[in-house]
mmCIF file of C-alpha atoms in Angstrom:
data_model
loop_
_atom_site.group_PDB
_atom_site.id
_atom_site.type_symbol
_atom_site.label_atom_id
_atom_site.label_comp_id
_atom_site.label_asym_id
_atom_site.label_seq_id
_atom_site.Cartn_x
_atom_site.Cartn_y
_atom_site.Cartn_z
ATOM 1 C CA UNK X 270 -118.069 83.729 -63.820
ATOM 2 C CA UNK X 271 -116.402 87.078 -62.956
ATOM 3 C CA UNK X 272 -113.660 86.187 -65.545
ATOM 4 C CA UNK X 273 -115.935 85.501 -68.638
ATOM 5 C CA UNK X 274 -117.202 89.008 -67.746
ATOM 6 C CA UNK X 275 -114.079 90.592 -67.987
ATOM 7 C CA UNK X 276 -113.212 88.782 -71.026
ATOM 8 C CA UNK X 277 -116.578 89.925 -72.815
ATOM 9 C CA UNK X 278 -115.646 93.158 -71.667
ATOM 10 C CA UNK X 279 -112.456 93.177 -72.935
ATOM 11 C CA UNK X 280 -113.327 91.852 -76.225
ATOM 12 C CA UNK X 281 -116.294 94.404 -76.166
ATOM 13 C CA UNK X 282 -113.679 97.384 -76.212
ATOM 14 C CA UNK X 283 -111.017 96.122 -78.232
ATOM 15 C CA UNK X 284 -114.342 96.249 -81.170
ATOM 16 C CA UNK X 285 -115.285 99.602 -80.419
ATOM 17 C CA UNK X 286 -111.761 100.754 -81.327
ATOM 18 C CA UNK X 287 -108.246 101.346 -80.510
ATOM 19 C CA UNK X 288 -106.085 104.508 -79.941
ATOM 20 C CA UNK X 289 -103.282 101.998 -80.258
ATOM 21 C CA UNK X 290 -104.035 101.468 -84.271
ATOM 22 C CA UNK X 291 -103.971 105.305 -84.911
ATOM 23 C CA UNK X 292 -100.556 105.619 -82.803
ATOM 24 C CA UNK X 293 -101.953 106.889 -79.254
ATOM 25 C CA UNK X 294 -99.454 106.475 -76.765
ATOM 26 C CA UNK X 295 -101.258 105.197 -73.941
ATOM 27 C CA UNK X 296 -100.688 107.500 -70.343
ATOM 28 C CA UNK X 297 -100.512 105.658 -67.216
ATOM 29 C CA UNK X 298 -102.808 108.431 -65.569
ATOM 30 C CA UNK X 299 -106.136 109.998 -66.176
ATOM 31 C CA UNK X 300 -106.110 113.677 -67.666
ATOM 32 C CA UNK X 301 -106.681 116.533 -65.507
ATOM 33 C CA UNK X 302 -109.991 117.663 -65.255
ATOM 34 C CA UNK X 303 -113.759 118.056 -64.640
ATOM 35 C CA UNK X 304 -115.035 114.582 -64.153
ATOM 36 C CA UNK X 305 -111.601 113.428 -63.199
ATOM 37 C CA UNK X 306 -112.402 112.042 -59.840
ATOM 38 C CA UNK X 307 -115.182 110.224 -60.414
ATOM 39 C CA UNK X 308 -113.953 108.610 -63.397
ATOM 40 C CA UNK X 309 -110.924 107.356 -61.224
ATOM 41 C CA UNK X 310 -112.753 105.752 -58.401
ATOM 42 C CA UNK X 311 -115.341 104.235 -61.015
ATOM 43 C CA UNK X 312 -113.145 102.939 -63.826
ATOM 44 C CA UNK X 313 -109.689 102.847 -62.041
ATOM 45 C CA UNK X 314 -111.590 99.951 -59.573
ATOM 46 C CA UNK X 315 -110.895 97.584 -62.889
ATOM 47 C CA UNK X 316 -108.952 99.026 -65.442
ATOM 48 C CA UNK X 317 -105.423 100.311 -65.782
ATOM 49 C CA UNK X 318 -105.842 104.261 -66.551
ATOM 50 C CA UNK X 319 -103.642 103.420 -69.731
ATOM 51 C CA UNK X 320 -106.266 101.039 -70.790
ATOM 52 C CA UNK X 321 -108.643 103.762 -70.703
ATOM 53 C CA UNK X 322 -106.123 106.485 -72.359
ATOM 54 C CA UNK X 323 -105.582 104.497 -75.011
ATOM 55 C CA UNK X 324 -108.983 104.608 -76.253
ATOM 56 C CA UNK X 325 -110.231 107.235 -78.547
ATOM 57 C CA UNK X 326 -114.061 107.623 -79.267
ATOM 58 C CA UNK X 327 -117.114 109.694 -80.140
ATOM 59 C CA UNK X 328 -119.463 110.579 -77.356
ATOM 60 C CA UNK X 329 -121.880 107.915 -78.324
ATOM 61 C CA UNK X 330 -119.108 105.431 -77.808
ATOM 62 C CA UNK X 331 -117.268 106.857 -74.467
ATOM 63 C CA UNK X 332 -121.450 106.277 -74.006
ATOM 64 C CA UNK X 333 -122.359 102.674 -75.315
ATOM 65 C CA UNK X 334 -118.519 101.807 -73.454
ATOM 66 C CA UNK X 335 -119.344 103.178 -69.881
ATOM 67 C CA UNK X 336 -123.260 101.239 -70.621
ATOM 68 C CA UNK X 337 -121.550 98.023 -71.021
ATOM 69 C CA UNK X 338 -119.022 99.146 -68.172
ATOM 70 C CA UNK X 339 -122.355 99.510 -65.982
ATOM 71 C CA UNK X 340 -124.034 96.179 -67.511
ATOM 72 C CA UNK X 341 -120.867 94.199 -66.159
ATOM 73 C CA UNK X 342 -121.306 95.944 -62.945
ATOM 74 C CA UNK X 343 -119.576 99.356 -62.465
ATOM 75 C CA UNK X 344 -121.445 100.938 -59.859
ATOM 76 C CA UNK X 345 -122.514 104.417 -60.878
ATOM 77 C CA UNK X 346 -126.171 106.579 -60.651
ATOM 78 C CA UNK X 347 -127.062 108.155 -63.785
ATOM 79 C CA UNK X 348 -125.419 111.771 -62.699
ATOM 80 C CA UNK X 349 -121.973 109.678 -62.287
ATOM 81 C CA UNK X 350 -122.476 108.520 -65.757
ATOM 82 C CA UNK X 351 -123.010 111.134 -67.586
ATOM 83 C CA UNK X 352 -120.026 112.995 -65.530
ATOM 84 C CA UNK X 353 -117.789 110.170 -66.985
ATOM 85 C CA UNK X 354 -119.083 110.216 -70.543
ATOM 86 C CA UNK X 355 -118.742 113.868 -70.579
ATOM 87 C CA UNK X 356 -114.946 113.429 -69.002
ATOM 88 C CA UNK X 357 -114.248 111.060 -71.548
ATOM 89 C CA UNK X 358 -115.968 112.512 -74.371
ATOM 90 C CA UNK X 359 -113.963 116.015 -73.570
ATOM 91 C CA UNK X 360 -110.370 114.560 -72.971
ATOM 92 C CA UNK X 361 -110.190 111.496 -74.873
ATOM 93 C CA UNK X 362 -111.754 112.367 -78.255
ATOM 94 C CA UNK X 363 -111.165 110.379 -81.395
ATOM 95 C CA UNK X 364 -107.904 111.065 -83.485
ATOM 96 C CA UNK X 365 -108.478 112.607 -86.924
ATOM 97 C CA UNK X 366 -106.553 110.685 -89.431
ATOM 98 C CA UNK X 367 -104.021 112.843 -90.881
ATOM 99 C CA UNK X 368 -104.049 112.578 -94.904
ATOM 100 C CA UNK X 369 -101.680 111.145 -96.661
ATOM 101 C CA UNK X 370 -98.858 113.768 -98.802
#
């Protein structure tokens, strides 16, 4: 059961996009940071922090991602979530696409 979770889950995020397609390089640790800790013991419990890095989105995403984090049971009370959203939201923003010259 636990693994058809974390396959959902993992097919949930790879849809909600990739830092990987707009050349992210992945870190292997969380950014410094208000929000920092929490986000570690939360999301660290199941994911690689490069998994996380990797990832790139709008507030409204980091939002709907850390919801569906929560849905598959991350254990967090509605202060620690919106901590984390606002940690993401702040050091993991999307990537502007630079235009082409």
């Amino acid at each position: 059961m636990r693994a058809g979770l974390i396959g959902l889950a993992a097919m949930v995020i790879a849809n909600l996009g990739s830092g990987v397609a707009s050349g992210v390089e992945p870190a292997f640790e969380l950014p410094p940071g208000p929000g920092h800790d929490v986000t570690a013991q939360v999301c660290l419990e199941c994911h690689g922090a490069d998994t996380i890095t990797r990832r790139r989105l709008s507030p409204a995403d980091w939002k709907d991602m850390v919801d569906v984090m929560v849905n598959h049971g991350a254990i967090v009370d509605d202060k620690q979530k919106a901590e984390i959203v606002d940690y993401l939201s702040r050091t993991l923003p999307p990537v502007a696409a630079t235009p082409d010259r």
